[in-house]
């Protein structure tokens, strides 16, 4: 059971918009800690997409955006492309655990 | 350019001690603020943060594994070593090291993230 909750899977057709939610609590996201998002392509190491809740990592297309509100955060992907098919993870810090924590991951399928 | 590479055994017997090495380039523990993390991923499962070591030798551990983990650094060799005692088949997975990042080209942030990551090393715990 991950500290941060993500939907196990989302899907969309090319060109559409999808969002991936990341729900935490008052001891992590709600405490003001930043949320970061990672993309893990099949068989590859994760790479950061979004850091500091909303800032895109170098080279990441503007189709990817992050937001945060209260105890939750979201990753939005517009203009979905086949190459976006991957696993996505949110990450933050938890006060109660004094540890960096990840969401359970969301598998994005491009139909 | 920062790069990290993990190395270690691919097969470990249950109850043995696992030792993994992260060799990096592009930064140094001689620089204030530097840190290196270990993160693992069981097959088909989510990422799990394990440990972090800072430039000043301060260390942080996952509370669920802290009794089994030790993280050390060798500044002269640009290496970080993670040891895990009394391994179990549940410890099977890919182990990554990742650079502690908290600044971009414009500013620094109060909370760090993991960037970049090594390619990972797969470890199987089995008798």
GROMACS .gro file of C-alpha atoms in nm:
model
  238
    1UNK     CA    1   0.000   0.000   0.000
    2UNK     CA    2   0.169   0.319  -0.119
    3UNK     CA    3   0.154   0.638   0.084
    4UNK     CA    4   0.055   0.827  -0.230
    5UNK     CA    5  -0.241   0.687  -0.423
    6UNK     CA    6  -0.252   0.677  -0.802
    7UNK     CA    7  -0.496   0.502  -1.036
    8UNK     CA    8  -0.340   0.176  -1.158
    9UNK     CA    9  -0.413   0.258  -1.519
   10UNK     CA   10  -0.541   0.526  -1.754
   11UNK     CA   11  -0.585   0.524  -2.128
   12UNK     CA   12  -0.655   0.757  -2.414
   13UNK     CA   13  -0.648   0.784  -2.789
   14UNK     CA   14  -0.382   0.981  -2.976
   15UNK     CA   15  -0.435   1.353  -2.959
   16UNK     CA   16  -0.659   1.342  -2.651
   17UNK     CA   17  -0.591   1.465  -2.299
   18UNK     CA   18  -0.542   1.243  -1.997
   19UNK     CA   19  -0.480   1.321  -1.632
   20UNK     CA   20  -0.318   1.111  -1.362
   21UNK     CA   21  -0.405   1.188  -1.002
   22UNK     CA   22  -0.186   1.149  -0.697
   23UNK     CA   23  -0.363   1.162  -0.363
   24UNK     CA   24  -0.175   1.205  -0.041
   25UNK     CA   25  -0.247   1.336   0.308
   26UNK     CA   26  -0.170   1.611   0.556
   27UNK     CA   27   0.167   1.455   0.632
   28UNK     CA   28   0.301   1.476   0.277
   29UNK     CA   29   0.138   1.668  -0.009
   30UNK     CA   30  -0.093   1.852   0.229
   31UNK     CA   31   0.202   1.955   0.445
   32UNK     CA   32   0.336   2.160   0.157
   33UNK     CA   33   0.599   1.923   0.025
   34UNK     CA   34   0.653   1.940  -0.348
   35UNK     CA   35   0.526   1.671  -0.580
   36UNK     CA   36   0.751   1.540  -0.856
   37UNK     CA   37   0.652   1.318  -1.148
   38UNK     CA   38   0.858   1.049  -1.321
   39UNK     CA   39   0.809   0.865  -1.647
   40UNK     CA   40   0.932   0.509  -1.678
   41UNK     CA   41   0.937   0.370  -2.029
   42UNK     CA   42   0.925  -0.010  -2.060
   43UNK     CA   43   1.254  -0.163  -1.950
   44UNK     CA   44   1.406   0.173  -1.869
   45UNK     CA   45   1.501   0.368  -1.558
   46UNK     CA   46   1.262   0.641  -1.444
   47UNK     CA   47   1.332   0.998  -1.549
   48UNK     CA   48   1.191   1.315  -1.398
   49UNK     CA   49   0.918   1.489  -1.596
   50UNK     CA   50   0.790   1.749  -1.352
   51UNK     CA   51   0.958   1.881  -1.037
   52UNK     CA   52   0.851   2.137  -0.781
   53UNK     CA   53   0.482   2.060  -0.849
   54UNK     CA   54   0.470   2.239  -1.184
   55UNK     CA   55   0.812   2.281  -1.346
   56UNK     CA   56   0.903   2.076  -1.652
   57UNK     CA   57   1.239   1.909  -1.665
   58UNK     CA   58   1.471   2.009  -1.948
   59UNK     CA   59   1.358   1.863  -2.278
   60UNK     CA   60   1.012   1.763  -2.160
   61UNK     CA   61   0.744   1.877  -2.405
   62UNK     CA   62   0.495   2.141  -2.297
   63UNK     CA   63   0.225   1.875  -2.344
   64UNK     CA   64   0.314   1.761  -1.993
   65UNK     CA   65   0.201   1.975  -1.701
   66UNK     CA   66   0.171   1.934  -1.327
   67UNK     CA   67  -0.057   2.087  -1.069
   68UNK     CA   68  -0.116   2.059  -0.697
   69UNK     CA   69  -0.408   2.144  -0.471
   70UNK     CA   70  -0.453   2.056  -0.107
   71UNK     CA   71  -0.354   1.697  -0.049
   72UNK     CA   72  -0.354   1.599  -0.417
   73UNK     CA   73  -0.159   1.657  -0.734
   74UNK     CA   74  -0.217   1.581  -1.100
   75UNK     CA   75  -0.017   1.519  -1.412
   76UNK     CA   76  -0.186   1.621  -1.736
   77UNK     CA   77  -0.078   1.508  -2.079
   78UNK     CA   78  -0.234   1.677  -2.380
   79UNK     CA   79  -0.201   1.577  -2.744
   80UNK     CA   80  -0.140   1.218  -2.643
   81UNK     CA   81   0.121   1.036  -2.849
   82UNK     CA   82   0.208   0.668  -2.881
   83UNK     CA   83   0.550   0.738  -2.729
   84UNK     CA   84   0.383   0.853  -2.406
   85UNK     CA   85   0.286   0.496  -2.327
   86UNK     CA   86   0.473   0.431  -2.001
   87UNK     CA   87   0.439   0.405  -1.625
   88UNK     CA   88   0.412   0.732  -1.435
   89UNK     CA   89   0.498   0.785  -1.068
   90UNK     CA   90   0.439   1.075  -0.833
   91UNK     CA   91   0.681   1.136  -0.547
   92UNK     CA   92   0.692   1.357  -0.239
   93UNK     CA   93   0.818   1.358   0.118
   94UNK     CA   94   0.628   1.234   0.422
   95UNK     CA   95   0.666   1.394   0.765
   96UNK     CA   96   0.535   1.096   0.962
   97UNK     CA   97   0.776   0.856   0.796
   98UNK     CA   98   1.059   1.106   0.754
   99UNK     CA   99   1.106   0.946   0.415
  100UNK     CA  100   1.073   1.013   0.045
  101UNK     CA  101   0.763   0.836  -0.086
  102UNK     CA  102   0.627   0.729  -0.422
  103UNK     CA  103   0.283   0.662  -0.556
  104UNK     CA  104   0.194   0.314  -0.670
  105UNK     CA  105   0.239   0.408  -1.033
  106UNK     CA  106  -0.004   0.450  -1.321
  107UNK     CA  107   0.024   0.264  -1.649
  108UNK     CA  108  -0.073   0.485  -1.941
  109UNK     CA  109  -0.198   0.305  -2.248
  110UNK     CA  110  -0.235   0.489  -2.576
  111UNK     CA  111  -0.515   0.315  -2.763
  112UNK     CA  112   2.690   1.581  -1.738
  113UNK     CA  113   2.594   1.366  -1.441
  114UNK     CA  114   2.594   0.989  -1.481
  115UNK     CA  115   2.552   0.708  -1.231
  116UNK     CA  116   2.602   0.335  -1.269
  117UNK     CA  117   2.504   0.058  -1.033
  118UNK     CA  118   2.695  -0.265  -0.990
  119UNK     CA  119   2.666  -0.572  -0.775
  120UNK     CA  120   2.572  -0.939  -0.774
  121UNK     CA  121   2.282  -1.061  -0.982
  122UNK     CA  122   2.204  -1.353  -0.749
  123UNK     CA  123   2.211  -1.358  -0.372
  124UNK     CA  124   2.109  -1.639  -0.138
  125UNK     CA  125   1.848  -1.577   0.132
  126UNK     CA  126   1.991  -1.454   0.466
  127UNK     CA  127   2.308  -1.330   0.295
  128UNK     CA  128   2.422  -0.968   0.278
  129UNK     CA  129   2.378  -0.775  -0.047
  130UNK     CA  130   2.636  -0.512  -0.137
  131UNK     CA  131   2.567  -0.268  -0.420
  132UNK     CA  132   2.796   0.003  -0.553
  133UNK     CA  133   2.698   0.324  -0.729
  134UNK     CA  134   2.980   0.483  -0.929
  135UNK     CA  135   2.913   0.832  -1.052
  136UNK     CA  136   3.064   1.118  -1.247
  137UNK     CA  137   2.979   1.480  -1.307
  138UNK     CA  138   2.958   1.581  -0.941
  139UNK     CA  139   3.151   1.533  -0.618
  140UNK     CA  140   3.079   1.480  -0.252
  141UNK     CA  141   3.326   1.762  -0.193
  142UNK     CA  142   3.048   1.999  -0.299
  143UNK     CA  143   2.801   2.121  -0.039
  144UNK     CA  144   2.449   1.992  -0.094
  145UNK     CA  145   2.536   1.681  -0.289
  146UNK     CA  146   2.348   1.362  -0.213
  147UNK     CA  147   2.297   1.016  -0.362
  148UNK     CA  148   1.989   0.800  -0.313
  149UNK     CA  149   1.913   0.431  -0.352
  150UNK     CA  150   1.571   0.331  -0.482
  151UNK     CA  151   1.443  -0.015  -0.571
  152UNK     CA  152   1.164  -0.167  -0.776
  153UNK     CA  153   1.038  -0.523  -0.736
  154UNK     CA  154   0.932  -0.686  -1.064
  155UNK     CA  155   0.607  -0.532  -1.184
  156UNK     CA  156   0.575  -0.318  -0.874
  157UNK     CA  157   0.621   0.041  -0.764
  158UNK     CA  158   0.934   0.234  -0.679
  159UNK     CA  159   1.052   0.235  -0.318
  160UNK     CA  160   1.302   0.482  -0.173
  161UNK     CA  161   1.567   0.312   0.041
  162UNK     CA  162   1.839   0.548   0.157
  163UNK     CA  163   2.017   0.881   0.103
  164UNK     CA  164   2.367   0.995   0.191
  165UNK     CA  165   2.468   1.361   0.194
  166UNK     CA  166   2.799   1.533   0.124
  167UNK     CA  167   2.851   1.581   0.501
  168UNK     CA  168   2.798   1.207   0.565
  169UNK     CA  169   2.449   1.260   0.707
  170UNK     CA  170   2.232   0.960   0.624
  171UNK     CA  171   1.862   0.885   0.593
  172UNK     CA  172   1.696   0.544   0.572
  173UNK     CA  173   1.357   0.404   0.489
  174UNK     CA  174   1.194   0.338   0.827
  175UNK     CA  175   1.076  -0.006   0.718
  176UNK     CA  176   1.429  -0.116   0.622
  177UNK     CA  177   1.657   0.092   0.841
  178UNK     CA  178   1.761  -0.202   1.056
  179UNK     CA  179   1.895  -0.383   0.751
  180UNK     CA  180   2.052  -0.102   0.549
  181UNK     CA  181   2.384   0.078   0.563
  182UNK     CA  182   2.484   0.349   0.316
  183UNK     CA  183   2.840   0.476   0.289
  184UNK     CA  184   3.041   0.690   0.052
  185UNK     CA  185   3.395   0.705  -0.080
  186UNK     CA  186   3.455   1.060  -0.186
  187UNK     CA  187   3.788   0.987  -0.354
  188UNK     CA  188   3.639   0.710  -0.568
  189UNK     CA  189   3.308   0.885  -0.643
  190UNK     CA  190   3.121   0.585  -0.511
  191UNK     CA  191   2.829   0.511  -0.281
  192UNK     CA  192   2.780   0.166  -0.134
  193UNK     CA  193   2.455   0.022  -0.003
  194UNK     CA  194   2.457  -0.294   0.205
  195UNK     CA  195   2.142  -0.486   0.292
  196UNK     CA  196   2.164  -0.763   0.548
  197UNK     CA  197   1.956  -1.079   0.580
  198UNK     CA  198   1.806  -1.062   0.230
  199UNK     CA  199   1.482  -1.238   0.144
  200UNK     CA  200   1.317  -1.326  -0.189
  201UNK     CA  201   1.098  -1.017  -0.135
  202UNK     CA  202   1.414  -0.810  -0.188
  203UNK     CA  203   1.432  -0.926  -0.549
  204UNK     CA  204   1.414  -0.638  -0.794
  205UNK     CA  205   1.599  -0.365  -0.975
  206UNK     CA  206   1.808  -0.133  -0.760
  207UNK     CA  207   1.874   0.221  -0.879
  208UNK     CA  208   2.097   0.495  -0.751
  209UNK     CA  209   1.990   0.851  -0.821
  210UNK     CA  210   2.142   1.195  -0.776
  211UNK     CA  211   1.980   1.429  -0.526
  212UNK     CA  212   1.864   1.730  -0.725
  213UNK     CA  213   1.720   2.050  -0.579
  214UNK     CA  214   1.822   2.320  -0.826
  215UNK     CA  215   1.754   2.388  -1.189
  216UNK     CA  216   1.925   2.644  -1.411
  217UNK     CA  217   1.716   2.924  -1.262
  218UNK     CA  218   1.679   2.857  -0.890
  219UNK     CA  219   1.699   2.614  -0.603
  220UNK     CA  220   1.401   2.451  -0.441
  221UNK     CA  221   1.327   2.365  -0.079
  222UNK     CA  222   1.251   2.001  -0.158
  223UNK     CA  223   1.467   1.771  -0.366
  224UNK     CA  224   1.393   1.516  -0.631
  225UNK     CA  225   1.581   1.231  -0.801
  226UNK     CA  226   1.766   1.326  -1.118
  227UNK     CA  227   1.931   1.161  -1.297
  228UNK     CA  228   1.903   0.790  -1.228
  229UNK     CA  229   2.139   0.510  -1.310
  230UNK     CA  230   2.025   0.233  -1.542
  231UNK     CA  231   1.968   0.003  -1.247
  232UNK     CA  232   2.101  -0.338  -1.150
  233UNK     CA  233   1.879  -0.640  -1.114
  234UNK     CA  234   1.915  -0.857  -0.806
  235UNK     CA  235   1.750  -1.194  -0.754
  236UNK     CA  236   1.730  -1.341  -0.407
  237UNK     CA  237   1.687  -1.714  -0.435
  238UNK     CA  238   1.827  -2.034  -0.297
   0.00000   0.00000   0.00000
